[in-house]
mmCIF file of C-alpha atoms in Angstrom:
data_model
loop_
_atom_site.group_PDB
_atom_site.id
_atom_site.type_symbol
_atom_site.label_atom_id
_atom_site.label_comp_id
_atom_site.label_asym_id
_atom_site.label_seq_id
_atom_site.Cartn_x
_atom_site.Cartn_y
_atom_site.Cartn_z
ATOM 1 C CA UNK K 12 3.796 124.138 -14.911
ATOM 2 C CA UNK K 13 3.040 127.124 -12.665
ATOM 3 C CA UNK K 14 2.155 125.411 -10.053
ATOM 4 C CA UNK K 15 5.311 123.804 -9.785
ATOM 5 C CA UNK K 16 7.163 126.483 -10.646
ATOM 6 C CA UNK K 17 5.863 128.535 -7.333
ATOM 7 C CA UNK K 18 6.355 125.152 -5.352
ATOM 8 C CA UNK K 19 10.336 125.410 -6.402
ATOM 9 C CA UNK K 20 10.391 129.140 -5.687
ATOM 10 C CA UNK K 21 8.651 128.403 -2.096
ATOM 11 C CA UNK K 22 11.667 125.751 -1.915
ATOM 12 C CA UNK K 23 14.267 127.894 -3.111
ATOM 13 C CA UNK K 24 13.168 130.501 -0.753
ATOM 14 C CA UNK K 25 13.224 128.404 2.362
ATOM 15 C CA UNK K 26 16.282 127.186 1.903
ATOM 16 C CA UNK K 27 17.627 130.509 1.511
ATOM 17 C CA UNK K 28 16.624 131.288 5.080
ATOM 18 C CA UNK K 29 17.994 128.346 6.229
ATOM 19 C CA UNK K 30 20.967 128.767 4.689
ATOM 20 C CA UNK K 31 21.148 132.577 5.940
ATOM 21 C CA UNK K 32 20.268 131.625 9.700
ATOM 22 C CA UNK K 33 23.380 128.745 9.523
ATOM 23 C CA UNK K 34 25.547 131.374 8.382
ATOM 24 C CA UNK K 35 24.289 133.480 11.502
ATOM 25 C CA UNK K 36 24.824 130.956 13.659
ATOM 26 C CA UNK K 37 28.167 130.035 12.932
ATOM 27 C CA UNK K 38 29.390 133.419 12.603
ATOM 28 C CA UNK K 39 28.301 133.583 16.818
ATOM 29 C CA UNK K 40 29.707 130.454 17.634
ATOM 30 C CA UNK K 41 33.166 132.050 15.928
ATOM 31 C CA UNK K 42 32.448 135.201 18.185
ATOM 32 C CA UNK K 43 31.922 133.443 21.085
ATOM 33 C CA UNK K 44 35.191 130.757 20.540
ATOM 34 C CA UNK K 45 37.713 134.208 20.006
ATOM 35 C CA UNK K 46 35.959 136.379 21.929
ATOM 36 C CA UNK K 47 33.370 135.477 24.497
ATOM 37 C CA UNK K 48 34.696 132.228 25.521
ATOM 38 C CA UNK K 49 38.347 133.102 26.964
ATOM 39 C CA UNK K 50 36.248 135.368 29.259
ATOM 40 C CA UNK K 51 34.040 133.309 30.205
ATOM 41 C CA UNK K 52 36.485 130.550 30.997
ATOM 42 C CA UNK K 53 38.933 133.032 32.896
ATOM 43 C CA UNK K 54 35.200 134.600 34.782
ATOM 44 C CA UNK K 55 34.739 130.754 35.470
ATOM 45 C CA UNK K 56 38.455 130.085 37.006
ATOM 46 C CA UNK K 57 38.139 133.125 39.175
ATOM 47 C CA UNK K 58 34.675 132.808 40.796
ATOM 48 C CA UNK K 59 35.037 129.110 41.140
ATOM 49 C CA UNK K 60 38.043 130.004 43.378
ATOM 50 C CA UNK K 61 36.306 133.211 45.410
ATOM 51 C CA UNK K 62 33.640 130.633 45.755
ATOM 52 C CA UNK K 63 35.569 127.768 46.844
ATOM 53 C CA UNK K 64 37.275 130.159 49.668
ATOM 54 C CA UNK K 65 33.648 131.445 50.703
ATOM 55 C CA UNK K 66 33.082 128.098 51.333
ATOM 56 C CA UNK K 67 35.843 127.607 54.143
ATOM 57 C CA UNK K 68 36.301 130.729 55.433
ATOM 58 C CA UNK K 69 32.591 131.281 56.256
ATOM 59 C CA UNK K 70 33.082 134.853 56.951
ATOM 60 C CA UNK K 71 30.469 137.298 58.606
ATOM 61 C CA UNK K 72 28.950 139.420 56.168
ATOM 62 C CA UNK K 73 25.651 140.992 56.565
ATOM 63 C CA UNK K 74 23.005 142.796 54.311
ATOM 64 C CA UNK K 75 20.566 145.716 54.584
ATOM 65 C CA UNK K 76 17.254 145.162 52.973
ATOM 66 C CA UNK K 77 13.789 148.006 53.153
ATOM 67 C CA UNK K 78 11.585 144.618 53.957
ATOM 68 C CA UNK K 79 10.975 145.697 57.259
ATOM 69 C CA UNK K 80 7.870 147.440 58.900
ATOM 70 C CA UNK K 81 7.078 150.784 57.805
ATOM 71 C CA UNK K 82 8.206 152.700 60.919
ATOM 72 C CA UNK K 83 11.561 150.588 60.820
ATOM 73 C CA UNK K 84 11.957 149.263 57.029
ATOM 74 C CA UNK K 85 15.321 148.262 57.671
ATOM 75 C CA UNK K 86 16.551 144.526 58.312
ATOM 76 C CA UNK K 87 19.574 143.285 58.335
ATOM 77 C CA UNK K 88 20.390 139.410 57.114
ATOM 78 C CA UNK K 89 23.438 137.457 57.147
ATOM 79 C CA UNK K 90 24.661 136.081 54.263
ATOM 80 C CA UNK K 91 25.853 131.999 53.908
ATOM 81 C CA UNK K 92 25.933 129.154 52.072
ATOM 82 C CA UNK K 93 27.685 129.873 48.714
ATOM 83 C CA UNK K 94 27.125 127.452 45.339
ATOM 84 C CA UNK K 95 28.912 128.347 42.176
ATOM 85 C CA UNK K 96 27.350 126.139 39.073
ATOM 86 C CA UNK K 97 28.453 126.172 35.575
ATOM 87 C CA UNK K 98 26.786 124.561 32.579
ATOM 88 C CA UNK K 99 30.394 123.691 30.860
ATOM 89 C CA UNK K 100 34.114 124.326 32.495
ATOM 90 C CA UNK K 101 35.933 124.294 29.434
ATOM 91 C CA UNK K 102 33.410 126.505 27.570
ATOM 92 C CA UNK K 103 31.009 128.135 29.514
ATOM 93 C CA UNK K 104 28.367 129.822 28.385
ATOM 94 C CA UNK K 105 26.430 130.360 32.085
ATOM 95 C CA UNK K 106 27.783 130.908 35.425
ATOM 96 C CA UNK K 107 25.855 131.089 38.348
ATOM 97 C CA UNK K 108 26.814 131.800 42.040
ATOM 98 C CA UNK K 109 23.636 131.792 44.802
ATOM 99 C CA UNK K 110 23.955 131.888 48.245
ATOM 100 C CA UNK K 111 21.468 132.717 51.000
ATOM 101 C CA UNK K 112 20.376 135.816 53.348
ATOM 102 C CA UNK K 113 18.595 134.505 56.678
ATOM 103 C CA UNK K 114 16.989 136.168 59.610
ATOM 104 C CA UNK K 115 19.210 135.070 63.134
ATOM 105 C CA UNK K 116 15.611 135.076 64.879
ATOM 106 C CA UNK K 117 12.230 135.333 63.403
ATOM 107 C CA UNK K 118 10.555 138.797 63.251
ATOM 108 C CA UNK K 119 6.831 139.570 63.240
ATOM 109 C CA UNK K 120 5.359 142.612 62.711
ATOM 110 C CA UNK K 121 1.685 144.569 62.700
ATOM 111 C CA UNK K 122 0.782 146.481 59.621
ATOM 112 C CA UNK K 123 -2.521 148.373 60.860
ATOM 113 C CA UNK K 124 -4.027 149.818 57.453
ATOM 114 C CA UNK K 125 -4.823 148.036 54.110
ATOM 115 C CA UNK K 126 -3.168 150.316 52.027
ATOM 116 C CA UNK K 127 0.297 149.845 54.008
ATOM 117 C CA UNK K 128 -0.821 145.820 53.838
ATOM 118 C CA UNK K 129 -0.216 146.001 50.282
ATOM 119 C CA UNK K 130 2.496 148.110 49.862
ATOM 120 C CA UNK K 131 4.372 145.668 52.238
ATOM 121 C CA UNK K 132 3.602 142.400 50.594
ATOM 122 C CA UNK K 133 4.485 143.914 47.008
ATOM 123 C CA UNK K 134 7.704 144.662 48.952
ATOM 124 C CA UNK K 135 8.448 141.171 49.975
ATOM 125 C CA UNK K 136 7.471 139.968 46.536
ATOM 126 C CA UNK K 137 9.629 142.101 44.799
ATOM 127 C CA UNK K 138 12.978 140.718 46.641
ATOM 128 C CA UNK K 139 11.066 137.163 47.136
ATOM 129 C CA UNK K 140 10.926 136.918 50.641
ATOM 130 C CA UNK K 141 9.639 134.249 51.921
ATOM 131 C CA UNK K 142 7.086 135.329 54.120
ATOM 132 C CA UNK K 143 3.444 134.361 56.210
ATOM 133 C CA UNK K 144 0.736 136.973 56.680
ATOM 134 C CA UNK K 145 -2.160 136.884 58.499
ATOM 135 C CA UNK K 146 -5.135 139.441 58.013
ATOM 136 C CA UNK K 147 -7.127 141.054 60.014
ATOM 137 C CA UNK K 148 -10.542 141.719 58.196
ATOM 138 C CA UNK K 149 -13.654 143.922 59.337
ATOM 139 C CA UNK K 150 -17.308 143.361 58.687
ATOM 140 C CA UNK K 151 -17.450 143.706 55.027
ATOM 141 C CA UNK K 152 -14.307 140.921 54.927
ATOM 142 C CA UNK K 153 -12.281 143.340 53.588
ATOM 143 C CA UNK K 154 -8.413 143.830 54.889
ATOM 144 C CA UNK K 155 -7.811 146.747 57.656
ATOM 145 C CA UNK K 156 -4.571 145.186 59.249
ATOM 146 C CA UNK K 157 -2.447 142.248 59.063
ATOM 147 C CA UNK K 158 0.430 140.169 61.027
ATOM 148 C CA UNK K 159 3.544 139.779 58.693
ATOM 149 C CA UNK K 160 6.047 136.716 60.036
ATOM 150 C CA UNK K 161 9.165 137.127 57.800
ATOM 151 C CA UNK K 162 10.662 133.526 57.464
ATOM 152 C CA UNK K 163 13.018 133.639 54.916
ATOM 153 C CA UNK K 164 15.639 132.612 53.476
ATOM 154 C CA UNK K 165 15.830 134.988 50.492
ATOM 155 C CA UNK K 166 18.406 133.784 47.736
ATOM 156 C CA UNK K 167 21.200 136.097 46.449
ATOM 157 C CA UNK K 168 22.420 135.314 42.882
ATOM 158 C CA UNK K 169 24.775 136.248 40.199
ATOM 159 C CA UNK K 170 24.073 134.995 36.779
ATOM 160 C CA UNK K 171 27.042 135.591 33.993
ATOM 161 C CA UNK K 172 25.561 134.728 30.071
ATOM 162 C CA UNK K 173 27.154 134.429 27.281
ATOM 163 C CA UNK K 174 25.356 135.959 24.589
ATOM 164 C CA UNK K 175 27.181 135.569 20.895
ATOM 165 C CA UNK K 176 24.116 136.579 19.095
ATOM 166 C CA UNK K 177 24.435 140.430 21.103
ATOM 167 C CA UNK K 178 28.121 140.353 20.952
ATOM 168 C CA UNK K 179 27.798 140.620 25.121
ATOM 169 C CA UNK K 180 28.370 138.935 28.075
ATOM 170 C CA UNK K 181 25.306 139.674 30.855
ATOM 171 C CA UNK K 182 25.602 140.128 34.285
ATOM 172 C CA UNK K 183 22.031 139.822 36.277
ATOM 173 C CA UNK K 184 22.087 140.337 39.901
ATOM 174 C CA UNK K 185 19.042 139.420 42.142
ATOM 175 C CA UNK K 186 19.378 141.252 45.525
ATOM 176 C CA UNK K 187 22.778 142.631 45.435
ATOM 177 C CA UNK K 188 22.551 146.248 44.332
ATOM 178 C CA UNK K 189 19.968 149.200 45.412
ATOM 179 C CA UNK K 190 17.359 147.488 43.586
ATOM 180 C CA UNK K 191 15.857 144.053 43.715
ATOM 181 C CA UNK K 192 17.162 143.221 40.369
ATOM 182 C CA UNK K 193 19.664 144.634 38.109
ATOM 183 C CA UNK K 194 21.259 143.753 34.815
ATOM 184 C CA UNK K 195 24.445 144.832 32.856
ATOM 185 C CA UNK K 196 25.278 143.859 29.352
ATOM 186 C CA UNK K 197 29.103 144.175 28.738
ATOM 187 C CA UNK K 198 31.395 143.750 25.616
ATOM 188 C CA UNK K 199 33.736 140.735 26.269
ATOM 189 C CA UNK K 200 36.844 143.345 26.376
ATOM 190 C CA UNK K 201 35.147 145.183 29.613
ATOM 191 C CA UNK K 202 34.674 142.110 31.629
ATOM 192 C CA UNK K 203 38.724 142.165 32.481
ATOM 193 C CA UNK K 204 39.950 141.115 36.091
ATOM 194 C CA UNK K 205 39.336 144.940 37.653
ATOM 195 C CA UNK K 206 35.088 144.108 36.396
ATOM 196 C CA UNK K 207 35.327 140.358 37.902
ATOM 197 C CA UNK K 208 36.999 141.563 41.505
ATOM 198 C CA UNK K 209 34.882 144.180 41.478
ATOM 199 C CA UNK K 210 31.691 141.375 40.737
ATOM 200 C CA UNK K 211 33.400 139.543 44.034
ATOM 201 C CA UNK K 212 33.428 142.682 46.538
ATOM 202 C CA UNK K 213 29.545 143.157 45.334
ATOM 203 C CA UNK K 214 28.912 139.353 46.605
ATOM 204 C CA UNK K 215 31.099 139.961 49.685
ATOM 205 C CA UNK K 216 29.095 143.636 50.299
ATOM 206 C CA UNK K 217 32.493 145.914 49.940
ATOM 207 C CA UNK K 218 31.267 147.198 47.336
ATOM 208 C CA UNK K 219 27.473 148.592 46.937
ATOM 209 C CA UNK K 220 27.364 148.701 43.069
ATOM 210 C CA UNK K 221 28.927 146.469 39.976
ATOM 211 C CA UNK K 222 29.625 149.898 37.831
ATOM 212 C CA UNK K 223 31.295 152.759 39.686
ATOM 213 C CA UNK K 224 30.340 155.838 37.807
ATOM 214 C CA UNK K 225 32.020 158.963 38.471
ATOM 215 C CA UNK K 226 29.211 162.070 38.232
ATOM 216 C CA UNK K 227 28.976 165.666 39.381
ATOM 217 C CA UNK K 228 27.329 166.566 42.664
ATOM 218 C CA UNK K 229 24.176 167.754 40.461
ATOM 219 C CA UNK K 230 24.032 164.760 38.022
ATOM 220 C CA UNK K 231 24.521 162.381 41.123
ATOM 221 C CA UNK K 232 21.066 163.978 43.153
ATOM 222 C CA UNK K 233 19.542 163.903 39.517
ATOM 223 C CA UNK K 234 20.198 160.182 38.877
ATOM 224 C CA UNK K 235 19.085 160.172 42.881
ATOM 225 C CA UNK K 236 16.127 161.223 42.617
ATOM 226 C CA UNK K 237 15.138 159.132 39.447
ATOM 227 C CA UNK K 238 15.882 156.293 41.220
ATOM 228 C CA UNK K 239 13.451 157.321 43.848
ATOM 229 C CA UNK K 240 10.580 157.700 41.315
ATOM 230 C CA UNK K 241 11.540 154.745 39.692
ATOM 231 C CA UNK K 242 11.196 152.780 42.601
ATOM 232 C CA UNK K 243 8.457 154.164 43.852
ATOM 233 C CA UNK K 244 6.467 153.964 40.680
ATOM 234 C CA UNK K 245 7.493 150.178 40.776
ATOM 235 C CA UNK K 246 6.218 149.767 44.169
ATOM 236 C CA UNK K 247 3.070 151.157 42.974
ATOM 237 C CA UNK K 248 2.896 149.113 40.018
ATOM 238 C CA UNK K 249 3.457 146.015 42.274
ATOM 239 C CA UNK K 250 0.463 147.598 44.990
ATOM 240 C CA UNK K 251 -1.703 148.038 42.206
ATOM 241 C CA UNK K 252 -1.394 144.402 41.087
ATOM 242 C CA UNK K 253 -1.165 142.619 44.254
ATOM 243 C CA UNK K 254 -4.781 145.138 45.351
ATOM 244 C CA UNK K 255 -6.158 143.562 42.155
ATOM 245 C CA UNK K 256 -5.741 140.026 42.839
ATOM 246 C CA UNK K 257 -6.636 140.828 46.678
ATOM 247 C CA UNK K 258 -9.429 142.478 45.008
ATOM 248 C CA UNK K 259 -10.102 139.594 42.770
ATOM 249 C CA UNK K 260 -10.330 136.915 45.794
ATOM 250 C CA UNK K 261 -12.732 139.187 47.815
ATOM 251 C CA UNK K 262 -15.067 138.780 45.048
ATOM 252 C CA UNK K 263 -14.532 135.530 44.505
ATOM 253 C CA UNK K 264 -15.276 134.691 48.552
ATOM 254 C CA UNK K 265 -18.143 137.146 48.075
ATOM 255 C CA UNK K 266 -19.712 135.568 45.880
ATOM 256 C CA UNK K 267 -19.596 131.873 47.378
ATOM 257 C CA UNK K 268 -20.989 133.442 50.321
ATOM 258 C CA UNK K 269 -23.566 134.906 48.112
ATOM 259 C CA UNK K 270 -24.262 131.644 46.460
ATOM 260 C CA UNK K 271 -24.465 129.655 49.913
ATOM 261 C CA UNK K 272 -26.988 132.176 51.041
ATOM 262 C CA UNK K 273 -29.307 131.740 47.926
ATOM 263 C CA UNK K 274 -28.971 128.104 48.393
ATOM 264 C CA UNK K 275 -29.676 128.037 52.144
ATOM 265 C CA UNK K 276 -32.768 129.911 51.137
ATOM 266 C CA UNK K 277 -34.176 127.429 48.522
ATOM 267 C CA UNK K 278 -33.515 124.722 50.633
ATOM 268 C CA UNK K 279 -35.218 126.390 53.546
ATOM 269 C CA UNK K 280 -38.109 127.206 50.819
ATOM 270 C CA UNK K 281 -38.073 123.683 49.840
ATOM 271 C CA UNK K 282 -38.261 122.177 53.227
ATOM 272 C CA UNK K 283 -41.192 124.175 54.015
ATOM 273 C CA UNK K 284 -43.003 123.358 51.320
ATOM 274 C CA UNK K 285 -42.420 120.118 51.551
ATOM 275 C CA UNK K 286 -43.444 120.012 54.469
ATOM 276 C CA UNK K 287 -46.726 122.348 54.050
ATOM 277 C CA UNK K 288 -47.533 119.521 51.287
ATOM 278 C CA UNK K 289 -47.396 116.846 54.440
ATOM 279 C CA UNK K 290 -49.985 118.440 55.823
#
């Protein structure tokens, strides 16, 4: 009877989960019904609308973005064509709003070292500019320059989630603040109308930043230059990576060429002796 006795406890036990991860589950759907939802339907009623007006107004607002070349980094884009989607209007658990920054005229650039090469594609692949590059490579078909064409467009988004199981409600924003991407976790009370107007001036560039935080002088150059290392240790981090995979291909090219060599040689080899056996 042991056997079946562990078999019932293995039962028992399961069933205990299950019955603890219901219990978890509808405890978050109750937190997101009092809590979560009437913000999220009230975030829905008010971006729809901003949205909506985007739409027909059409107004001129332009961006600054460091995707530039190195002795100019700046470019600015203009910023059109707004969406707002919503996975359900009565109760909404995601809300997204995209719209696009575009170049008025194509720009193409000369980036004349290999180290800058990188630095400036891992910049463009950090916001997701769309981009073409063409390199310029040296003897040893390895990279001393290249020709950057930025194309574009580069999407702008705002993502709101509803997220019962942390009691928050996210905010992720992809090319709006300082850094390519930035995201907020909020308790439901803190997303009130001053946090959703405040969300709107970010999309329409009045305001640079979602959270205003009020800091000393001292605390302010601190948090300054943190972001700086940050950044820069990110862009170094992305560098590193994309000089791998550069690295990677090189070798790969390398060694076809290698390989094409060797072959050309045995089938010179083989010719001649082929035809040394003619004779």
């Amino acid at each position: 009877m042991a056997l079946l006795d562990d078999l019932q406890a293995e039962v028992k036990k399961i069933r205990a989960e299950q019955h603890r991860h219901n219990a978890e589950l509808d405890a978050q759907e109750q937190f997101y019904s009092e809590h979560i939802r009437p913000i999220m339907f009230g975030a829905y009623e008010y971006l729809i609308e901003i949205v909506e007006n985007l739409q027909i107004i059409a107004p001129d607002i332009y961006a600054s973005y460091p995707i530039g070349p190195p002795e100019k980094k700046a470019m600015v884009l203009k910023q059109k064509d707004y969406k707002f989607n919503f996975d359900n209007a009565k109760s909404p658990r995601q809300l997204d709003i995209i719209c696009r920054c575009v170049l008025e005229q194509s720009f193409e650039f000369h980036v004349p070292t290999k180290d800058e090469v990188i630095r400036q594609a891992a910049t463009l692949e950090s916001y997701r500019f769309p981009y073409h590059r063409r390199d310029i490579l040296d003897k040893r078909q390895e990279i001393r320059g290249a020709t950057f064409s930025l194309e574009g467009p580069m999407k702008v988004h705002i993502r709101i989630v509803a997220d019962p199981a942390d009691k928050r409600i996210i905010v992720n924003l992809r090319n709006l603040e300082d850094l390519p991407f930035k995201s907020y976790k909020f308790s439901p009370e803190a997303v009130d109308d001053a946090l959703l107007e405040r969300l709107a001036r970010v999309l329409m560039r009045q305001e640079t930043t979602l959270v205003a935080v009020k800091v000393c002088e001292k605390v302010r150059e601190d948090l300054r230059r943190k972001i700086e290392v940050e950044k820069l240790q990110r862009e170094q981090d992305l560098a590193q990576a994309y000089a791998q995979l550069e690295s990677e291909k090189l070798a790969e090219h390398n060694a076809k060429l290698t390989t094409r060599a060797k072959q050309a040689v045995v089938d010179k080899a083989g010719a001649f002796v082929k035809a040394f056996s003619k004779n």
